[in-house]
Amino acid sequence: MAQEIMQVSPLPAFMMNALQEASYIVHDHTHIKDPGALRKVTALVGTGAAMVDKKLLTMLPNVKLIAICGVGYDGVDVAAAKEKGIVVTHTPGVLTDDVADLALGLMLSIGRRIPQADRFVRNGDWVNDVFPMTRKVSGATLGIVGMGRIGQAIAKRAVAFDMRVLYTSREPKVGVPYTFYQTATALAAEVDYLVVAVPGGDRTKNLIGASVLQALGSQGYLINIARGSVVDQPALVTALKDKLIAGAALDVFWDEPLVDPELRRLNNVVLTPHIASATEETRRAMAALTMDNLRAFYEKRALPTPVPECQSA
Ligand code: 8YV
């Protein structure tokens, strides 16, 4: 009998194809109204953008797996899932390099003002003007907020740029050679570039607020490749407008894909549309790992990558 699953966010075409090739019946939760059909659903599949709350889970009495195609799963109420005996999986590891690459790309973009320089050439401004000097990245001090897999991959790349790397996280990481700071504010005060690489969710909501931005100071840059929720966005807009910080490069925002028009109007920002893991190779690897989790679930094998909260399940 074909297994019935429900997609809880849009999925890339190759993922939909893989699901169909594996003979799953795929429902779309925005269309489904029939309680009979809801009862047949045994697994949910979605990207890191998926919102899976207690209310949705209550409507799906037979769901036992939530397979997230993404490393972040802050849209999933994991506590509610665990209460109902549901396991959550994600796709760590396979996207680490891409996210770290984009962090470095954004740091270079905002420090050296590469998108602004591109606009300068395109607009024909070069004919009459000289592009203003920018800021050096090599040899500068980098602060990383969060020293997990992605934080460590960013640090490794930064070391190749002769950067001095400092970090903060919940506790010092064993075996990590970089200097630890207790708080994001203390870290920000020491660095030229501050990169956010912590998971989203309640624990990190607005972690980067006005006091951190003030500590980063008028020569400091903020880079966020984590989740929009980690940065107090109105405080950031104020800091950018008032030149309390030098600039920001952001891949993630509050209310994606809607981006605050005030932010879009500023010239001391570089903005990308949540593309850190969006290479052909990596998105395929993420989809393959999600499929592996689904297959293992239906074949009653150990799940390859449950989220940490579900690892003893
Ligand atoms: C995408 C991400 O949002 O992995 C994450 O946590 O933020 C991204 O890779 C998405 O989940 C891609 O499917």
Coordinates of C-alpha atoms and ligand atoms in Angstrom, one line a residue:
M1 CA 0.0 0.0 0.0
A2 CA 1.4 3.4 -0.9
Q3 CA 2.4 5.6 2.0
E4 CA 0.7 8.9 2.3
I5 CA 2.7 12.0 3.2
M6 CA 2.0 15.7 3.4
Q7 CA 4.2 18.5 2.2
V8 CA 4.2 21.4 4.6
S9 CA 6.1 23.9 2.4
P10 CA 6.9 24.2 -1.3
L11 CA 9.5 21.7 -2.3
P12 CA 12.0 21.8 -5.2
A13 CA 10.9 19.9 -8.4
F14 CA 13.6 17.2 -8.0
M15 CA 12.4 16.5 -4.5
M16 CA 8.8 16.2 -5.7
N17 CA 10.0 13.8 -8.5
A18 CA 11.9 11.7 -6.0
L19 CA 8.8 11.4 -3.7
Q20 CA 6.7 10.4 -6.7
E21 CA 9.3 7.9 -8.0
A22 CA 9.3 6.4 -4.5
S23 CA 5.5 6.0 -4.9
Y24 CA 4.5 8.2 -2.0
I25 CA 1.1 9.8 -2.2
V26 CA 1.9 13.5 -1.6
H27 CA -0.8 15.8 -0.2
D28 CA -0.5 19.5 0.0
H29 CA -1.6 20.8 3.4
T30 CA -2.9 24.1 2.0
H31 CA -5.5 22.1 0.0
I32 CA -6.5 19.3 2.2
K33 CA -9.7 19.6 4.2
D34 CA -10.9 16.1 4.4
P35 CA -10.4 14.5 7.9
G36 CA -10.4 11.1 6.3
A37 CA -7.4 12.0 4.1
L38 CA -5.7 13.6 7.1
R39 CA -5.9 10.4 9.0
K40 CA -4.0 8.6 6.2
V41 CA -1.0 10.9 6.4
T42 CA 1.9 9.3 8.3
A43 CA 4.8 11.7 7.6
L44 CA 5.3 15.4 6.9
V45 CA 7.9 16.8 4.6
G46 CA 9.0 20.4 4.3
T47 CA 11.9 22.8 4.1
G48 CA 13.4 24.8 6.9
A49 CA 10.6 27.4 6.2
A50 CA 7.9 24.9 7.2
M51 CA 5.6 25.8 10.1
V52 CA 4.4 22.8 12.0
D53 CA 2.6 23.7 15.1
K54 CA 0.6 21.8 17.7
K55 CA -2.7 22.6 16.0
L56 CA -1.6 21.1 12.7
L57 CA -0.2 18.0 14.5
T58 CA -3.5 17.5 16.3
M59 CA -5.3 17.4 12.9
L60 CA -2.9 14.6 11.8
P61 CA -3.4 11.7 14.4
N62 CA -1.2 9.2 12.5
V63 CA 1.8 11.3 11.7
K64 CA 5.0 9.8 13.2
L65 CA 7.7 11.6 11.3
I66 CA 8.5 15.2 10.3
A67 CA 11.3 15.2 7.7
I68 CA 12.8 18.7 7.3
C69 CA 14.8 19.3 4.2
G70 CA 17.1 21.9 5.9
V71 CA 19.4 22.1 8.9
G72 CA 17.1 24.6 10.8
Y73 CA 13.8 23.4 12.1
D74 CA 12.7 26.3 14.2
G75 CA 9.3 26.3 12.6
V76 CA 8.5 22.9 14.0
D77 CA 7.1 22.6 17.5
V78 CA 9.5 19.8 18.5
A79 CA 8.1 19.6 22.1
A80 CA 4.6 19.1 20.8
A81 CA 5.9 16.5 18.2
K82 CA 7.7 14.6 20.9
E83 CA 4.6 14.5 23.2
K84 CA 2.8 12.8 20.3
G85 CA 5.6 10.3 19.7
I86 CA 6.6 12.0 16.5
V87 CA 10.3 12.1 15.5
V88 CA 11.8 15.1 13.6
T89 CA 14.7 14.7 11.2
H90 CA 16.8 17.4 9.4
T91 CA 19.7 17.6 7.0
P92 CA 22.8 18.7 8.9
G93 CA 26.3 18.4 7.4
V94 CA 25.5 18.4 3.7
L95 CA 24.9 22.2 3.6
T96 CA 27.7 23.3 5.9
D97 CA 30.2 24.3 3.2
D98 CA 27.7 26.3 1.2
V99 CA 26.5 28.3 4.1
A100 CA 30.0 29.0 5.2
D101 CA 30.9 30.0 1.6
L102 CA 28.1 32.4 1.5
A103 CA 29.0 33.9 4.9
L104 CA 32.5 34.7 3.5
G105 CA 31.0 35.9 0.3
L106 CA 28.7 38.3 2.2
M107 CA 31.6 39.5 4.4
L108 CA 33.7 40.3 1.3
S109 CA 30.6 41.9 -0.4
I110 CA 29.9 44.3 2.4
G111 CA 33.5 45.0 3.4
R112 CA 34.7 45.6 -0.1
R113 CA 31.3 46.9 -1.2
I114 CA 31.3 44.6 -4.3
P115 CA 27.5 45.0 -5.2
Q116 CA 27.8 48.8 -4.8
A117 CA 30.9 48.8 -7.0
D118 CA 29.0 46.7 -9.6
R119 CA 26.2 49.3 -9.6
F120 CA 28.7 52.1 -9.9
V121 CA 30.1 50.5 -13.1
R122 CA 26.7 49.6 -14.5
N123 CA 25.3 53.1 -13.9
G124 CA 28.2 54.7 -15.8
D125 CA 29.4 56.5 -12.7
W126 CA 33.0 55.5 -13.2
V127 CA 33.3 58.0 -16.1
N128 CA 33.0 61.0 -13.8
D129 CA 33.8 59.6 -10.4
V130 CA 36.1 57.4 -8.3
F131 CA 34.6 54.6 -6.2
P132 CA 35.2 55.3 -2.5
M133 CA 37.8 53.3 -0.6
T134 CA 36.5 50.2 1.2
R135 CA 37.5 48.1 4.2
K136 CA 40.1 45.3 4.3
V137 CA 38.9 41.8 5.1
S138 CA 42.2 39.9 5.2
G139 CA 43.8 40.3 8.7
A140 CA 40.7 41.8 10.3
T141 CA 39.0 40.4 13.4
L142 CA 36.0 38.1 13.0
G143 CA 33.5 37.3 15.7
I144 CA 31.3 34.3 15.2
V145 CA 28.1 33.9 17.2
G146 CA 27.6 30.2 17.4
M147 CA 30.4 27.6 17.0
G148 CA 28.6 24.6 15.7
R149 CA 29.3 22.9 12.3
I150 CA 28.6 26.1 10.3
G151 CA 30.5 28.4 12.7
Q152 CA 33.5 26.2 12.6
A153 CA 33.4 26.0 8.8
I154 CA 33.3 29.9 8.6
A155 CA 36.2 30.1 11.1
K156 CA 38.3 27.7 8.9
R157 CA 37.7 29.9 5.9
A158 CA 38.5 33.0 7.8
V159 CA 41.8 31.6 9.0
A160 CA 42.8 31.3 5.4
F161 CA 42.2 35.1 5.1
D162 CA 44.6 35.5 8.1
M163 CA 41.7 36.8 10.2
R164 CA 41.8 36.7 14.0
V165 CA 38.8 34.5 15.0
L166 CA 36.8 35.0 18.2
Y167 CA 33.5 33.5 19.1
T168 CA 30.6 33.2 21.6
S169 CA 28.3 30.2 22.2
R170 CA 26.4 28.7 25.1
E171 CA 29.6 27.3 26.4
P172 CA 33.2 27.1 25.3
K173 CA 33.7 24.4 22.6
V174 CA 36.2 21.7 23.5
G175 CA 38.9 21.4 20.9
V176 CA 38.2 24.8 19.2
P177 CA 41.3 27.0 19.1
Y178 CA 39.5 30.4 18.9
T179 CA 39.1 32.7 21.9
F180 CA 35.7 32.4 23.6
Y181 CA 33.6 35.3 24.8
Q182 CA 30.7 34.9 27.3
T183 CA 28.3 37.2 25.5
A184 CA 27.6 38.5 22.0
T185 CA 28.0 42.1 23.3
A186 CA 31.5 41.4 24.7
L187 CA 32.4 39.7 21.4
A188 CA 31.0 42.5 19.2
A189 CA 33.1 45.1 21.0
E190 CA 36.2 43.3 19.9
V191 CA 35.5 42.6 16.2
D192 CA 35.4 44.2 12.7
Y193 CA 33.0 41.6 11.3
L194 CA 30.3 39.8 13.4
V195 CA 28.8 36.7 11.8
V196 CA 25.6 35.1 13.2
A197 CA 25.6 31.3 12.9
V198 CA 23.3 30.1 15.7
P199 CA 20.0 28.2 15.2
G200 CA 16.7 30.1 15.2
G201 CA 14.0 29.6 17.8
D202 CA 13.0 31.1 21.1
R203 CA 16.4 30.7 22.7
T204 CA 18.1 33.0 20.2
K205 CA 15.3 35.4 19.4
N206 CA 16.6 38.9 19.1
L207 CA 20.0 37.8 20.5
I208 CA 21.6 40.5 18.4
G209 CA 19.8 43.6 19.7
A210 CA 20.6 47.3 20.2
S211 CA 23.3 46.7 22.8
V212 CA 25.2 44.2 20.6
L213 CA 25.0 46.6 17.6
Q214 CA 26.2 49.5 19.7
A215 CA 29.2 47.4 20.9
L216 CA 29.9 46.4 17.2
G217 CA 30.3 50.2 16.6
S218 CA 30.5 52.5 13.7
Q219 CA 33.4 50.5 12.1
G220 CA 31.8 47.1 12.5
Y221 CA 29.8 45.0 10.0
L222 CA 27.1 42.4 10.8
I223 CA 26.6 39.3 8.6
N224 CA 23.6 37.0 9.2
I225 CA 23.3 33.6 7.4
A226 CA 21.3 32.0 10.3
R227 CA 17.7 33.1 10.9
G228 CA 16.1 36.6 10.7
S229 CA 14.7 36.0 14.1
V230 CA 18.1 36.1 15.8
V231 CA 18.5 39.8 14.9
D232 CA 16.2 42.5 16.3
Q233 CA 15.5 43.9 12.8
P234 CA 14.0 47.3 13.8
A235 CA 17.1 47.9 16.0
L236 CA 19.3 46.9 13.1
V237 CA 17.5 49.3 10.7
T238 CA 18.0 52.1 13.2
A239 CA 21.7 51.2 13.7
L240 CA 22.2 51.2 9.9
K241 CA 20.3 54.5 9.4
D242 CA 22.1 56.3 12.2
K243 CA 25.5 54.8 11.1
L244 CA 25.9 53.2 14.5
I245 CA 27.4 50.3 12.6
A246 CA 29.2 50.4 9.3
G247 CA 26.9 48.0 7.4
A248 CA 25.2 44.6 7.3
A249 CA 25.0 41.7 4.9
L250 CA 21.9 39.6 5.3
D251 CA 20.7 36.4 3.8
V252 CA 17.8 36.0 6.2
F253 CA 15.0 38.4 7.5
W254 CA 11.9 38.7 9.5
D255 CA 8.8 37.8 7.5
E256 CA 10.6 36.3 4.4
P257 CA 10.1 36.9 1.5
L258 CA 8.9 40.3 2.5
V259 CA 11.8 42.6 3.3
D260 CA 11.4 45.8 5.2
P261 CA 11.4 48.6 2.6
E262 CA 13.5 50.8 4.9
L263 CA 16.2 48.1 4.8
R264 CA 15.9 47.8 1.0
R265 CA 16.5 51.6 0.6
L266 CA 19.7 51.6 2.5
N267 CA 23.1 51.7 0.7
N268 CA 25.2 50.2 3.5
V269 CA 23.6 46.8 3.2
V270 CA 23.9 43.7 1.0
L271 CA 20.8 41.6 0.8
T272 CA 20.4 38.1 -0.6
P273 CA 17.1 36.0 -0.7
H274 CA 17.9 33.2 1.8
I275 CA 20.2 31.4 -0.6
A276 CA 23.0 30.1 1.7
S277 CA 22.3 26.4 0.8
A278 CA 20.9 27.1 -2.6
T279 CA 23.4 25.4 -4.9
E280 CA 22.2 22.7 -7.2
E281 CA 24.6 20.2 -5.6
T282 CA 23.7 21.0 -2.0
R283 CA 19.9 21.2 -2.5
R284 CA 20.1 17.8 -4.2
A285 CA 22.2 16.4 -1.3
M286 CA 19.6 17.8 1.2
A287 CA 16.7 16.2 -0.8
A288 CA 18.6 12.9 -0.9
L289 CA 19.1 12.9 2.9
T290 CA 15.5 13.8 3.4
M291 CA 14.5 10.8 1.2
D292 CA 16.9 8.6 3.2
N293 CA 15.2 9.6 6.4
L294 CA 11.7 8.9 4.9
R295 CA 12.8 5.5 3.5
A296 CA 14.4 4.5 6.8
F297 CA 11.2 5.5 8.7
Y298 CA 8.9 3.4 6.5
E299 CA 11.4 0.5 6.5
K300 CA 11.6 0.7 10.3
R301 CA 15.3 1.3 10.3
A302 CA 17.3 3.7 12.4
L303 CA 16.8 7.3 11.1
P304 CA 20.0 8.8 9.6
T305 CA 19.7 12.3 11.0
P306 CA 17.1 12.9 13.8
V307 CA 17.3 16.4 15.3
P308 CA 19.3 16.5 18.6
E309 CA 16.1 16.6 20.7
C310 CA 14.9 13.3 19.2
Q311 CA 18.2 11.4 19.2
S312 CA 17.3 9.1 22.0
A313 CA 13.9 8.3 20.4
Ligands
8YV1 C1 16.6 26.6 3.5 C2 18.0 26.7 5.6 O1 15.8 27.5 4.1 O2 18.8 24.5 6.1 C3 18.3 25.5 6.5 O3 18.0 25.7 7.7 O4 17.7 27.7 6.0 C4 18.0 26.5 4.1 O5 18.7 25.5 3.7 C5 15.7 25.5 3.3 O6 15.5 24.7 4.4 C6 16.0 24.7 2.0 O7 15.2 23.6 1.9

